[in-house]
CSV table of N, CA and C in Angstrom, one decimal:
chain,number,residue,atom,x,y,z
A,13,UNK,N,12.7,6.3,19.2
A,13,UNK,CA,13.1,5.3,18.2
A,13,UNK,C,12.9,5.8,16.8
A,14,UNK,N,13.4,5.6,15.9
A,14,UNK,CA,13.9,6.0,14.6
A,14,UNK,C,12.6,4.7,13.9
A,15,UNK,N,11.0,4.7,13.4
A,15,UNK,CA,10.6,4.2,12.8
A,15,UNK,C,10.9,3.4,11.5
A,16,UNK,N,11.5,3.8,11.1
A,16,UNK,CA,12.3,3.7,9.5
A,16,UNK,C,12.9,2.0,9.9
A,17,UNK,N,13.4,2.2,10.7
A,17,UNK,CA,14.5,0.9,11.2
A,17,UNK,C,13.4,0.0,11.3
A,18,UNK,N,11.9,0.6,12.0
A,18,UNK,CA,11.3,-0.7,12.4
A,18,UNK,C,10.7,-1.4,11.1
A,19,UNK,N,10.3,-0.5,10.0
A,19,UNK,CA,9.4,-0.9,9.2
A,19,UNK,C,10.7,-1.8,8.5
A,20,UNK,N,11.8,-1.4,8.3
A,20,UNK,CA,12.7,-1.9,7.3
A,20,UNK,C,13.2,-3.3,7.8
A,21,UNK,N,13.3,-3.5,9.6
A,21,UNK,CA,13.4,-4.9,9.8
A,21,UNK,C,12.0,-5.8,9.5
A,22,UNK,N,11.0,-5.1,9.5
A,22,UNK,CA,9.7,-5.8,9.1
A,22,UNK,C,9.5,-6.3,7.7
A,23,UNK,N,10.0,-5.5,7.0
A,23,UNK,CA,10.2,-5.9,5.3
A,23,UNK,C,11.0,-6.7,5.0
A,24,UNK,N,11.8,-7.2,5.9
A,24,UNK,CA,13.3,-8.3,5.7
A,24,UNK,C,13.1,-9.4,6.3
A,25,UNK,N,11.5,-9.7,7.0
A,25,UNK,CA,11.5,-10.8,7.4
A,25,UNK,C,10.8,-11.9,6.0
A,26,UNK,N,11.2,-13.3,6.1
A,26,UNK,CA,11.1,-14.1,5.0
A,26,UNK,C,9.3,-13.6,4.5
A,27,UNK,N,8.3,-13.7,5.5
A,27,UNK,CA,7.1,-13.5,5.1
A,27,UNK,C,7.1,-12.3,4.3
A,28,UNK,N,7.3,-11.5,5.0
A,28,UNK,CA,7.1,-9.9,3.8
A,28,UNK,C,8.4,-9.8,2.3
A,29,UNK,N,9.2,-10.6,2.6
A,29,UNK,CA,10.1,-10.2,1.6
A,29,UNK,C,9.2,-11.6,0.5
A,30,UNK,N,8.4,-12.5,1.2
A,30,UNK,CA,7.8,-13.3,-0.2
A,30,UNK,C,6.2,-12.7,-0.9
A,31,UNK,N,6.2,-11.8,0.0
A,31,UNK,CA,4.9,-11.1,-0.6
A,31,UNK,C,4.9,-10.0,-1.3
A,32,UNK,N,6.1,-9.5,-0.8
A,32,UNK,CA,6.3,-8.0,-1.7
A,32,UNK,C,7.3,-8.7,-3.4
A,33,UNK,N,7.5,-9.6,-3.2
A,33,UNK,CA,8.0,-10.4,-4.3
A,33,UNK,C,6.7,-10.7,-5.0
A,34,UNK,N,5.4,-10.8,-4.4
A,34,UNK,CA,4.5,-11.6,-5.0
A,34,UNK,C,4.0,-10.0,-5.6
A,35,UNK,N,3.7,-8.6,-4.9
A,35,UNK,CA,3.4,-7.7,-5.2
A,35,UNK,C,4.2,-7.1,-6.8
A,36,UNK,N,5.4,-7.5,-6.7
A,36,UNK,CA,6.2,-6.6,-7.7
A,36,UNK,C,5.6,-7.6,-8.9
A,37,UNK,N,5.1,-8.6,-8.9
A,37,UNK,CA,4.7,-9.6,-10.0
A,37,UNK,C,3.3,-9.6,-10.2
A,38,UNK,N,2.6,-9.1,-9.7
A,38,UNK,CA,1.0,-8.6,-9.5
A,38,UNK,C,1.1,-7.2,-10.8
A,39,UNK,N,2.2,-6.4,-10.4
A,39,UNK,CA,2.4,-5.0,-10.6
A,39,UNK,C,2.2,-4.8,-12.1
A,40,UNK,N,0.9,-3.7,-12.6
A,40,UNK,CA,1.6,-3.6,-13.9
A,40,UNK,C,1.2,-1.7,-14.5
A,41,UNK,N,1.9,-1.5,-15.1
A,41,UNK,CA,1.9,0.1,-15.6
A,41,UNK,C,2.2,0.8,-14.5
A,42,UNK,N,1.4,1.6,-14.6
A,42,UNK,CA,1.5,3.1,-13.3
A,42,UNK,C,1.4,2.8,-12.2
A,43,UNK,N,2.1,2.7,-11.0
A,43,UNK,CA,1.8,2.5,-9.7
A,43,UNK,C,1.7,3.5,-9.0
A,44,UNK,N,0.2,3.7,-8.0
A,44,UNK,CA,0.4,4.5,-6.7
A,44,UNK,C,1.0,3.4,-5.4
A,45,UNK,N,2.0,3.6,-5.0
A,45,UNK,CA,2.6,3.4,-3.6
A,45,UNK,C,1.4,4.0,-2.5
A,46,UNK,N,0.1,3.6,-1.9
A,46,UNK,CA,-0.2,4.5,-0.8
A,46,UNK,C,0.0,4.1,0.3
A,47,UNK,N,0.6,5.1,0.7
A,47,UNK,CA,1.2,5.0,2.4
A,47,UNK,C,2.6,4.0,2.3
A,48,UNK,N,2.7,4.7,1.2
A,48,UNK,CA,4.4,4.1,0.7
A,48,UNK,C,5.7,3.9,1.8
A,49,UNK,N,5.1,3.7,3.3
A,49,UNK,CA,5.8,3.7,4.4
A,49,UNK,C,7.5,4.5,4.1
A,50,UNK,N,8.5,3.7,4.3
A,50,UNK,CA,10.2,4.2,4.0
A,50,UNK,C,10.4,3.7,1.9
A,51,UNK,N,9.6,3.5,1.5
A,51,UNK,CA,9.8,4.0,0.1
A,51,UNK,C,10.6,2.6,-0.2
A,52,UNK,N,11.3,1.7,0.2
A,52,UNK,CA,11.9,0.4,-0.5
A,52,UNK,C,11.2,-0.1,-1.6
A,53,UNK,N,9.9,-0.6,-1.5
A,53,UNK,CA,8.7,-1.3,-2.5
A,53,UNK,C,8.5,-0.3,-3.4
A,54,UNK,N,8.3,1.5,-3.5
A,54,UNK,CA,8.3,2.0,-4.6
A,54,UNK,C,9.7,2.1,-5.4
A,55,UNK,N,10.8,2.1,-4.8
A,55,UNK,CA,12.1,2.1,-5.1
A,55,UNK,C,12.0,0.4,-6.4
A,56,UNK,N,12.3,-0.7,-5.8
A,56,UNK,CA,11.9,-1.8,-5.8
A,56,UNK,C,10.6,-2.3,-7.5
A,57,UNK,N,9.7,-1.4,-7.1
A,57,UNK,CA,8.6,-1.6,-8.5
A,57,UNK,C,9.5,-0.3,-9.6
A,58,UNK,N,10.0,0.7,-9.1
A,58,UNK,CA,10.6,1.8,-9.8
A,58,UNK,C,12.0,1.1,-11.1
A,59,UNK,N,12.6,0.1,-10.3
A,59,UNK,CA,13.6,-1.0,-11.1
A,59,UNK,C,13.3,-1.2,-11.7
A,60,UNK,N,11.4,-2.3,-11.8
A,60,UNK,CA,11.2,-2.6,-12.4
A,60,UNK,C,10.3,-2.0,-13.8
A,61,UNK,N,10.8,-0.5,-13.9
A,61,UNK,CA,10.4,-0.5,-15.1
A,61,UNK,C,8.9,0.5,-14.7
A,62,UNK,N,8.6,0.5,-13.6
A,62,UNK,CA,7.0,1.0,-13.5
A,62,UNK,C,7.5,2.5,-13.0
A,63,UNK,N,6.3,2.9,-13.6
A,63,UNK,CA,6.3,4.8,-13.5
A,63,UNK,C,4.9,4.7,-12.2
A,64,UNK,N,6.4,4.9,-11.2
A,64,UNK,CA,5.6,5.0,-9.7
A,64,UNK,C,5.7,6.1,-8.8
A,65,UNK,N,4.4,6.6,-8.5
A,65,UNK,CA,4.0,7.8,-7.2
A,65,UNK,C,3.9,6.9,-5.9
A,66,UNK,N,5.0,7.6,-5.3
A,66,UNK,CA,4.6,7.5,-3.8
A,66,UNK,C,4.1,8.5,-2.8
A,67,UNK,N,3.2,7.7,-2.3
A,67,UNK,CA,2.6,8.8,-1.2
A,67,UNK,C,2.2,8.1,-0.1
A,68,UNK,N,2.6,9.4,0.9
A,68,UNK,CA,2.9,9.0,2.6
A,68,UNK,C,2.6,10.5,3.3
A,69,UNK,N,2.5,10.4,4.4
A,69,UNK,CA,2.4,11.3,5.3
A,69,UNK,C,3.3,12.7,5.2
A,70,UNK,N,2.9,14.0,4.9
A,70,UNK,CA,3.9,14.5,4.4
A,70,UNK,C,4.9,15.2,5.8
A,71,UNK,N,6.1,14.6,5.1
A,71,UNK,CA,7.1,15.8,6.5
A,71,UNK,C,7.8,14.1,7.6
A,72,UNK,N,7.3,13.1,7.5
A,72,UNK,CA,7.1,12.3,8.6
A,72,UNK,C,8.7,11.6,8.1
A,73,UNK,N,8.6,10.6,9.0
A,73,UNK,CA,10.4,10.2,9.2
A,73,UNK,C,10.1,9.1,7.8
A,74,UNK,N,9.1,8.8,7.9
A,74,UNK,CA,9.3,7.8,6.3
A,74,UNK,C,9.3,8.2,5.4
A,75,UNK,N,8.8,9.7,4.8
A,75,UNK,CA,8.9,10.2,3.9
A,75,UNK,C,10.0,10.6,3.7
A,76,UNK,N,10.6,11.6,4.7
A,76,UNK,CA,12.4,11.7,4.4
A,76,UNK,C,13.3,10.5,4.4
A,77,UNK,N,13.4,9.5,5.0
A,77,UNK,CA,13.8,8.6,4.3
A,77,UNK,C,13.4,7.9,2.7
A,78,UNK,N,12.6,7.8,2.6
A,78,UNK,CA,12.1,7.7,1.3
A,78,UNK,C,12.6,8.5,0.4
A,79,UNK,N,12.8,9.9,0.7
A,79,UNK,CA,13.6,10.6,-0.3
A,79,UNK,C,14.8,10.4,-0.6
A,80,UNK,N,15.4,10.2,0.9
A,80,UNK,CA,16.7,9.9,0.5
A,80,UNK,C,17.1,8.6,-0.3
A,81,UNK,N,16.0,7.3,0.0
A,81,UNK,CA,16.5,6.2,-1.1
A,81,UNK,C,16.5,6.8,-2.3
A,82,UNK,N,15.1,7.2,-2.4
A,82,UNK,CA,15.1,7.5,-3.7
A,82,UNK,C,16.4,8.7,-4.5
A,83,UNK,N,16.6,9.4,-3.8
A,83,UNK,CA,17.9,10.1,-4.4
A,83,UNK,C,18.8,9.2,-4.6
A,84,UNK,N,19.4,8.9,-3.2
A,84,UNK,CA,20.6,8.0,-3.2
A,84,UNK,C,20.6,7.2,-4.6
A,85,UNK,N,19.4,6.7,-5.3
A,85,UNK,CA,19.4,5.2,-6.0
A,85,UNK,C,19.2,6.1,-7.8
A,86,UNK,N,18.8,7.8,-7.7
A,86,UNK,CA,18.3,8.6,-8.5
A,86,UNK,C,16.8,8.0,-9.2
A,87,UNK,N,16.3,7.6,-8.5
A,87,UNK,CA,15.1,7.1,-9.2
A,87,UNK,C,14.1,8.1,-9.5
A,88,UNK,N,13.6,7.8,-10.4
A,88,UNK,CA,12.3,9.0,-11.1
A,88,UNK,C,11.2,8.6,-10.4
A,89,UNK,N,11.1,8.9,-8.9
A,89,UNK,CA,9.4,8.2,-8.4
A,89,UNK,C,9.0,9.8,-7.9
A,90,UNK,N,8.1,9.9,-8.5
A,90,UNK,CA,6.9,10.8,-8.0
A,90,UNK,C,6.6,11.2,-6.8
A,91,UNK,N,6.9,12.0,-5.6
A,91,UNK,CA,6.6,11.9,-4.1
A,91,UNK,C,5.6,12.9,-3.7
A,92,UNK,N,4.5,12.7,-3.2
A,92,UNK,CA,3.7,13.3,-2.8
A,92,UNK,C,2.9,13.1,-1.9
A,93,UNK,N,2.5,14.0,-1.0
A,93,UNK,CA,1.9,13.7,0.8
A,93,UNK,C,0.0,13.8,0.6
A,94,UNK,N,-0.2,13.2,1.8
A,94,UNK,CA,-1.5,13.4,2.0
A,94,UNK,C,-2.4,14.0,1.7
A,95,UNK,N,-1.4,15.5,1.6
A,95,UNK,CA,-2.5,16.9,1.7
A,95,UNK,C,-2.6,17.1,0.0
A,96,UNK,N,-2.1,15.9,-0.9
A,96,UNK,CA,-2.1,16.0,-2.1
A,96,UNK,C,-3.1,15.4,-3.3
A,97,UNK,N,-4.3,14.5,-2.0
A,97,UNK,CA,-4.8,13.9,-3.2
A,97,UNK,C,-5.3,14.3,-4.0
A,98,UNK,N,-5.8,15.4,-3.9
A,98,UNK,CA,-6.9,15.8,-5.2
A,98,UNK,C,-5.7,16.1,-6.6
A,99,UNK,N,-4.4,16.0,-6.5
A,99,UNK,CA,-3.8,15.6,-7.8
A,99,UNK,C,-3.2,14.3,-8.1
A,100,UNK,N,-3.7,13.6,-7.6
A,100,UNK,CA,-3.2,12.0,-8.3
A,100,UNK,C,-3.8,12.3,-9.6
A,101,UNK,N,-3.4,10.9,-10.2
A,101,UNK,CA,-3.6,10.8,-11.4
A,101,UNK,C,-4.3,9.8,-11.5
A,102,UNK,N,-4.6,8.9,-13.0
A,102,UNK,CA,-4.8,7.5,-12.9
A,102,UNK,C,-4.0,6.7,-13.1
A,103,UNK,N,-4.3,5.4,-12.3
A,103,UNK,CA,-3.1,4.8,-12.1
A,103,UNK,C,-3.5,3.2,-12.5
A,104,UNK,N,-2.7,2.0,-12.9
A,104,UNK,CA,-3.0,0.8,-13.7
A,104,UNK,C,-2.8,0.1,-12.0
A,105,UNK,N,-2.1,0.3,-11.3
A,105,UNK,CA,-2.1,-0.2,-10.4
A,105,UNK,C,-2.1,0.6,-9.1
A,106,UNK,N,-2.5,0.1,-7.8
A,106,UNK,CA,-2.9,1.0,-6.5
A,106,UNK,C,-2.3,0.2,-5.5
A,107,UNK,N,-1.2,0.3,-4.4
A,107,UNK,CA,-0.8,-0.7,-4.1
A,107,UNK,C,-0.5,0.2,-2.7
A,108,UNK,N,-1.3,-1.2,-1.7
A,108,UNK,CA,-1.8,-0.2,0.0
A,108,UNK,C,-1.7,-1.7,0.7
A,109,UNK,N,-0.6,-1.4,1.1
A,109,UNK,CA,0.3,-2.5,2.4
A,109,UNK,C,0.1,-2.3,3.7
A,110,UNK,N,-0.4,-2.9,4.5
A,110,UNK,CA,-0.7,-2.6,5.8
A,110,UNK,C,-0.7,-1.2,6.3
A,111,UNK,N,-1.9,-0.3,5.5
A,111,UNK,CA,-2.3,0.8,5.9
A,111,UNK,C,-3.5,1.4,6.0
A,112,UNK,N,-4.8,0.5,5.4
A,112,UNK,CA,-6.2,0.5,5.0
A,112,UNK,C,-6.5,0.9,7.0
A,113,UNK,N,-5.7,0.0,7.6
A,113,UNK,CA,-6.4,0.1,9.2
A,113,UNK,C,-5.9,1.3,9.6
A,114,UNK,N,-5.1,2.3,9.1
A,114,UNK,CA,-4.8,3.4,9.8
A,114,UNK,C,-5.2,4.8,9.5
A,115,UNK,N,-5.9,4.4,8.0
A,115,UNK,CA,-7.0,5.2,7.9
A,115,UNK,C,-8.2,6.1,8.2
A,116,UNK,N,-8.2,7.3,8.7
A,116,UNK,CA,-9.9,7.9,9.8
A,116,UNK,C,-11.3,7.2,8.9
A,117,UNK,N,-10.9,7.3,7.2
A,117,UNK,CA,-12.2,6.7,6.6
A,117,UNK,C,-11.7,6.1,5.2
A,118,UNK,N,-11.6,4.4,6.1
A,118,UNK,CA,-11.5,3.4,4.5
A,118,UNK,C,-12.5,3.0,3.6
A,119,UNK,N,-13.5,3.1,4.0
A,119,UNK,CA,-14.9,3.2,2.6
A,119,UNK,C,-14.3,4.4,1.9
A,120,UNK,N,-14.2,5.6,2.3
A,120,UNK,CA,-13.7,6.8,1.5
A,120,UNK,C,-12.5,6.7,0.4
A,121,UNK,N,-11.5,6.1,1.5
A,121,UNK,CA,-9.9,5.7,0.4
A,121,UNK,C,-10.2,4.4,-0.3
A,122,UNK,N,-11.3,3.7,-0.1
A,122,UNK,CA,-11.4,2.7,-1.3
A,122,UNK,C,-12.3,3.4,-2.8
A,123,UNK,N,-13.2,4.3,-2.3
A,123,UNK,CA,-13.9,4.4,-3.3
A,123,UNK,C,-12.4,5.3,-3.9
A,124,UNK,N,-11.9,6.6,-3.3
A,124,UNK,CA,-11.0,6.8,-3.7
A,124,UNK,C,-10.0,6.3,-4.8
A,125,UNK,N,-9.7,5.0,-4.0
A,125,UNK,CA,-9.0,4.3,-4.9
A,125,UNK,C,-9.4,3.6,-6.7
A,126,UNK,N,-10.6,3.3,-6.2
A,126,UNK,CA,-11.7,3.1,-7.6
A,126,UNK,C,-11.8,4.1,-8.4
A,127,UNK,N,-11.3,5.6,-8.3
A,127,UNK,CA,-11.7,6.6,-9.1
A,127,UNK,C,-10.7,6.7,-9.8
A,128,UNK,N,-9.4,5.7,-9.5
A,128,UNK,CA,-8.1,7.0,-9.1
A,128,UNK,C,-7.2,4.9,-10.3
A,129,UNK,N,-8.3,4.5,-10.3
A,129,UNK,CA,-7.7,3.0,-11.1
A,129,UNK,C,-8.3,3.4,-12.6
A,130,UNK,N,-7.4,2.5,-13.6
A,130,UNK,CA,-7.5,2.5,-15.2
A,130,UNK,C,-8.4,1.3,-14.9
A,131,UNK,N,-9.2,1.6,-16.1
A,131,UNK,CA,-10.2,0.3,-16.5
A,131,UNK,C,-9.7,-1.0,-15.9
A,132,UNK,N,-10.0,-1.9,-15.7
A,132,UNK,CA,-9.8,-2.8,-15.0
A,132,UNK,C,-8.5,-3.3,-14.6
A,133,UNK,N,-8.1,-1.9,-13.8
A,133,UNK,CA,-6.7,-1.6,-12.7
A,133,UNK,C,-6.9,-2.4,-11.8
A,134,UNK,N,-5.6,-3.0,-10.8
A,134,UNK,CA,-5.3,-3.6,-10.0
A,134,UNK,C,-5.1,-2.9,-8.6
A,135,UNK,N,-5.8,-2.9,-7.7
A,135,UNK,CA,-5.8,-2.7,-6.4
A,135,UNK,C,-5.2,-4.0,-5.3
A,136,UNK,N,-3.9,-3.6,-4.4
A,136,UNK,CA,-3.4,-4.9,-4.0
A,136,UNK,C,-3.1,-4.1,-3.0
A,137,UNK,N,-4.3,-4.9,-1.6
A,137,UNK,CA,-4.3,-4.0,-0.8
A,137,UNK,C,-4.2,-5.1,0.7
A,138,UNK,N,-3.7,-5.1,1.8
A,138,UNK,CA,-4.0,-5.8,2.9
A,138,UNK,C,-4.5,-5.3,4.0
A,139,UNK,N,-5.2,-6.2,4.8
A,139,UNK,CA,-5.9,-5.6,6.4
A,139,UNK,C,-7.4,-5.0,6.0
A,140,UNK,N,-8.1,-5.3,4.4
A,140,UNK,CA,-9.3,-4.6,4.4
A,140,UNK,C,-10.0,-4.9,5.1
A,141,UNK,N,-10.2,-6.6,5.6
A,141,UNK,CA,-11.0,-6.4,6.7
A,141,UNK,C,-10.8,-6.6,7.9
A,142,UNK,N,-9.9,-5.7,8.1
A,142,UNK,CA,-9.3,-5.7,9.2
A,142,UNK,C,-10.0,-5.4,10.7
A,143,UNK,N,-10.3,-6.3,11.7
A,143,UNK,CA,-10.9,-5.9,13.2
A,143,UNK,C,-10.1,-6.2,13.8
A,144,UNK,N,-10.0,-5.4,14.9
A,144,UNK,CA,-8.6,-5.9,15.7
A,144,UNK,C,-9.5,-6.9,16.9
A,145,UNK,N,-10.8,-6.8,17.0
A,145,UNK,CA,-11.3,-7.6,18.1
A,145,UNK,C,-11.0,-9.1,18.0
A,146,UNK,N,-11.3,-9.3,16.7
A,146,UNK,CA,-11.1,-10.5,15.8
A,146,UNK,C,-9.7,-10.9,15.3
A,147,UNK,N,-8.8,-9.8,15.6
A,147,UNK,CA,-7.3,-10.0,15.2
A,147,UNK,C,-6.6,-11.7,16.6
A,148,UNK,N,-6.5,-12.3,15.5
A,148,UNK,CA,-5.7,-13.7,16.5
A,148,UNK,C,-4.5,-13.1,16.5
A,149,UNK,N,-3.6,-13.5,18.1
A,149,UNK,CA,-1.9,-12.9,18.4
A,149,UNK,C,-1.6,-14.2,17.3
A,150,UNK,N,-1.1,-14.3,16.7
A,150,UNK,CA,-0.3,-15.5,16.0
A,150,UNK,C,1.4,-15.4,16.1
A,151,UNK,N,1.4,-13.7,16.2
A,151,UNK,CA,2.5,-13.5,16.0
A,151,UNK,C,3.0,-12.3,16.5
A,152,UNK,N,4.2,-11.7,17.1
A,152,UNK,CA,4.1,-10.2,17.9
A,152,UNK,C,4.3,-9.6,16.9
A,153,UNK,N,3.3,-8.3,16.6
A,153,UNK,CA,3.8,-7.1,15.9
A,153,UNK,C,4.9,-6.3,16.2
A,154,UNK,N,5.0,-5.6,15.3
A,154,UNK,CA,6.3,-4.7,15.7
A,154,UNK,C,5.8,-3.9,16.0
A,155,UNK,N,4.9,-2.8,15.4
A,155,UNK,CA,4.0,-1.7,16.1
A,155,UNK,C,2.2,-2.0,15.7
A,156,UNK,N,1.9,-1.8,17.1
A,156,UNK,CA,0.3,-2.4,17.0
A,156,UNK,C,-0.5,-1.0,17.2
A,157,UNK,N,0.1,-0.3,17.6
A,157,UNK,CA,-1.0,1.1,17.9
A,157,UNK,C,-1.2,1.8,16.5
A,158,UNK,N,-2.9,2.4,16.5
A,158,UNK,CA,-3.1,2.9,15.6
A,158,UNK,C,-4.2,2.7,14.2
A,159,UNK,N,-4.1,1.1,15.1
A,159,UNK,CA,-5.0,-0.1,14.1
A,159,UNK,C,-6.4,0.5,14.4
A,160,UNK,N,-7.3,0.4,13.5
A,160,UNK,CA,-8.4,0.3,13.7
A,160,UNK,C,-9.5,0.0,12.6
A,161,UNK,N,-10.3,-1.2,13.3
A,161,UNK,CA,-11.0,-1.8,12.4
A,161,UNK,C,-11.2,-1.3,11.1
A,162,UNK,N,-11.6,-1.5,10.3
A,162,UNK,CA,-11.8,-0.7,8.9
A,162,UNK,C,-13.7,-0.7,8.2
A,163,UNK,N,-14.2,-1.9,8.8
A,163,UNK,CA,-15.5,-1.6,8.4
A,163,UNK,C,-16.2,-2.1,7.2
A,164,UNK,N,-15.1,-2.7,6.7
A,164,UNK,CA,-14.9,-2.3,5.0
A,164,UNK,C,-15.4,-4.1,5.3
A,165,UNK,N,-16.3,-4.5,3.8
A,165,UNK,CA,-17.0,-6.2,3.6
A,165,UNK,C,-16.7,-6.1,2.3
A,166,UNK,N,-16.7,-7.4,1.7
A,166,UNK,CA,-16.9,-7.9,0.3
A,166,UNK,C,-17.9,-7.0,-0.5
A,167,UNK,N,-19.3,-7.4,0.2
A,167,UNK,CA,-20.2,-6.7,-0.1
A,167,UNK,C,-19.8,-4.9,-0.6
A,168,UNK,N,-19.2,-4.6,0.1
A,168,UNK,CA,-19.0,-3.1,-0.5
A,168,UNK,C,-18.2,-3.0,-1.5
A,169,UNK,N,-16.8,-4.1,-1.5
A,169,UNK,CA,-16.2,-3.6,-2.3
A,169,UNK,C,-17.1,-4.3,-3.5
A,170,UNK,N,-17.6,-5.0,-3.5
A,170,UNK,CA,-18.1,-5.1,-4.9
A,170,UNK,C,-19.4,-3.8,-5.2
A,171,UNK,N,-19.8,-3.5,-4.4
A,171,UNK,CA,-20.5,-2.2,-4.5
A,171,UNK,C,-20.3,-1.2,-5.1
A,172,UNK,N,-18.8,-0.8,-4.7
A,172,UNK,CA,-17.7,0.1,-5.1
A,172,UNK,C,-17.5,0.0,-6.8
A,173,UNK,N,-17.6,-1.6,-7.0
A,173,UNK,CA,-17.2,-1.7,-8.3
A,173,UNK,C,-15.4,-2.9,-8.1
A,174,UNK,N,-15.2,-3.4,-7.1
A,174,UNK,CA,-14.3,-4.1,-7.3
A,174,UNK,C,-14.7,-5.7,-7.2
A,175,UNK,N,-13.8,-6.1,-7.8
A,175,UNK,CA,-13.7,-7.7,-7.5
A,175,UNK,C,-12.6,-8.8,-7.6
A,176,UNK,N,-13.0,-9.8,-6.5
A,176,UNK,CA,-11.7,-10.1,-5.3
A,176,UNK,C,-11.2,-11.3,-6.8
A,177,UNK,N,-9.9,-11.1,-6.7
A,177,UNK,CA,-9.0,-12.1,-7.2
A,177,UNK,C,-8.2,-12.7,-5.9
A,178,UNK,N,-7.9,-12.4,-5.2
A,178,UNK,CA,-7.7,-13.2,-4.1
A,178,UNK,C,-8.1,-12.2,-2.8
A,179,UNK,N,-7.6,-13.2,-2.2
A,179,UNK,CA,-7.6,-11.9,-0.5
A,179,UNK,C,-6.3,-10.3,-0.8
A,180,UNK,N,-6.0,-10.5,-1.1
A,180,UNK,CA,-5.3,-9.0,-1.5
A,180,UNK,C,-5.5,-9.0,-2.8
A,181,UNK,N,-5.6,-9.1,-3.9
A,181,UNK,CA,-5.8,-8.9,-5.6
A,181,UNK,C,-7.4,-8.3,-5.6
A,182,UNK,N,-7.4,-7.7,-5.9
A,182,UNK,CA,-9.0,-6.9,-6.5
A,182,UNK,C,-9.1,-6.2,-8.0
A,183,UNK,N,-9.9,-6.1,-8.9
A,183,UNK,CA,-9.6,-5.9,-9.9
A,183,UNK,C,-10.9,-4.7,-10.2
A,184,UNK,N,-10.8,-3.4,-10.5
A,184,UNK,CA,-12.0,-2.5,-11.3
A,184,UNK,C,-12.4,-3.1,-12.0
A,185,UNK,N,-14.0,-3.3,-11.7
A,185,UNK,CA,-14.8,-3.6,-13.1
A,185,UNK,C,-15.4,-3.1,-13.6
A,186,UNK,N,-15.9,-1.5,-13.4
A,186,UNK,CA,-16.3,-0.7,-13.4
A,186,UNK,C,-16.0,0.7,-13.5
């Protein structure tokens, strides 16, 4: 199966198309895309005006797709793989969509993320506390393998230096 297809019918259902609406409205200055899946949402904040890096797994079927939107549409987004972090930049906003659980070490990519935000930058992130033990079926996923707990509490991230504006909204305060 061609993954690209799956994520992109997952982005087109009403729930994700009213939260990635609520994301592009969150959004402000520089955006990192991480784990910028097929690239729509950096395409999407790229419209609007924001000078956005995406980054994804390098070589994988989402990133070449991702290229190709991005050609196709000529957009100026930044593309860069995993084996690239030590050149990010800083960024006003950090924006990590159902990928914190697929992470080997999310304490790592949060503090990461805190190093890698402008003074009281926006991190808008889901699944941080993610358990799958504790995960209720409410609804079938499209793809479930992969998940794995994250580890990750309030407590830290305020440790870290964040603080929660909502359940996805976090803000540097430090």
């Amino acid at each position: 199966p061609y993954y690209p297809l799956h994520l992109a019918y997952w982005h087109m259902t009403l729930q994700q198309r009213r939260f990635r609406n609520w994301v592009l409205k969150q959004s402000k200055g520089s955006v990192l895309d991480y784990g910028g899946g097929i690239g729509d949402l950096s395409l999407r904040l790229w419209r609007r005006g924001h000078k956005v890096t995406y980054l994804e797994v390098g070589g994988s079927q989402n990133m070449r797709f991702a290229r190709f939107l991005f050609s196709r549409d000529g957009a100026e987004i930044k593309v860069m793989s995993l084996e690239e972090l030590s050149k990010l930049d800083i960024y006003d906003t950090i924006v990590c969509i159902d990928v914190i659980e697929h992470v080997p070490d999310p304490k790592e990519t949060i503090r990461m993320f805190h190093e890698h935000l402008s003074h009281h930058g926006r991190l808008i992130a889901t699944n941080i506390f993610y358990n799958q033990a504790n995960q209720k079926v409410a609804r079938k996923r499209i793809v479930a393998k992969g998940h794995s707990a994250t580890g990750l509490s309030r407590v830290f991230m305020r440790e870290v230096g964040f603080r929660e504006l909502n359940g996805f909204l976090w803000t540097k305060d430090s």
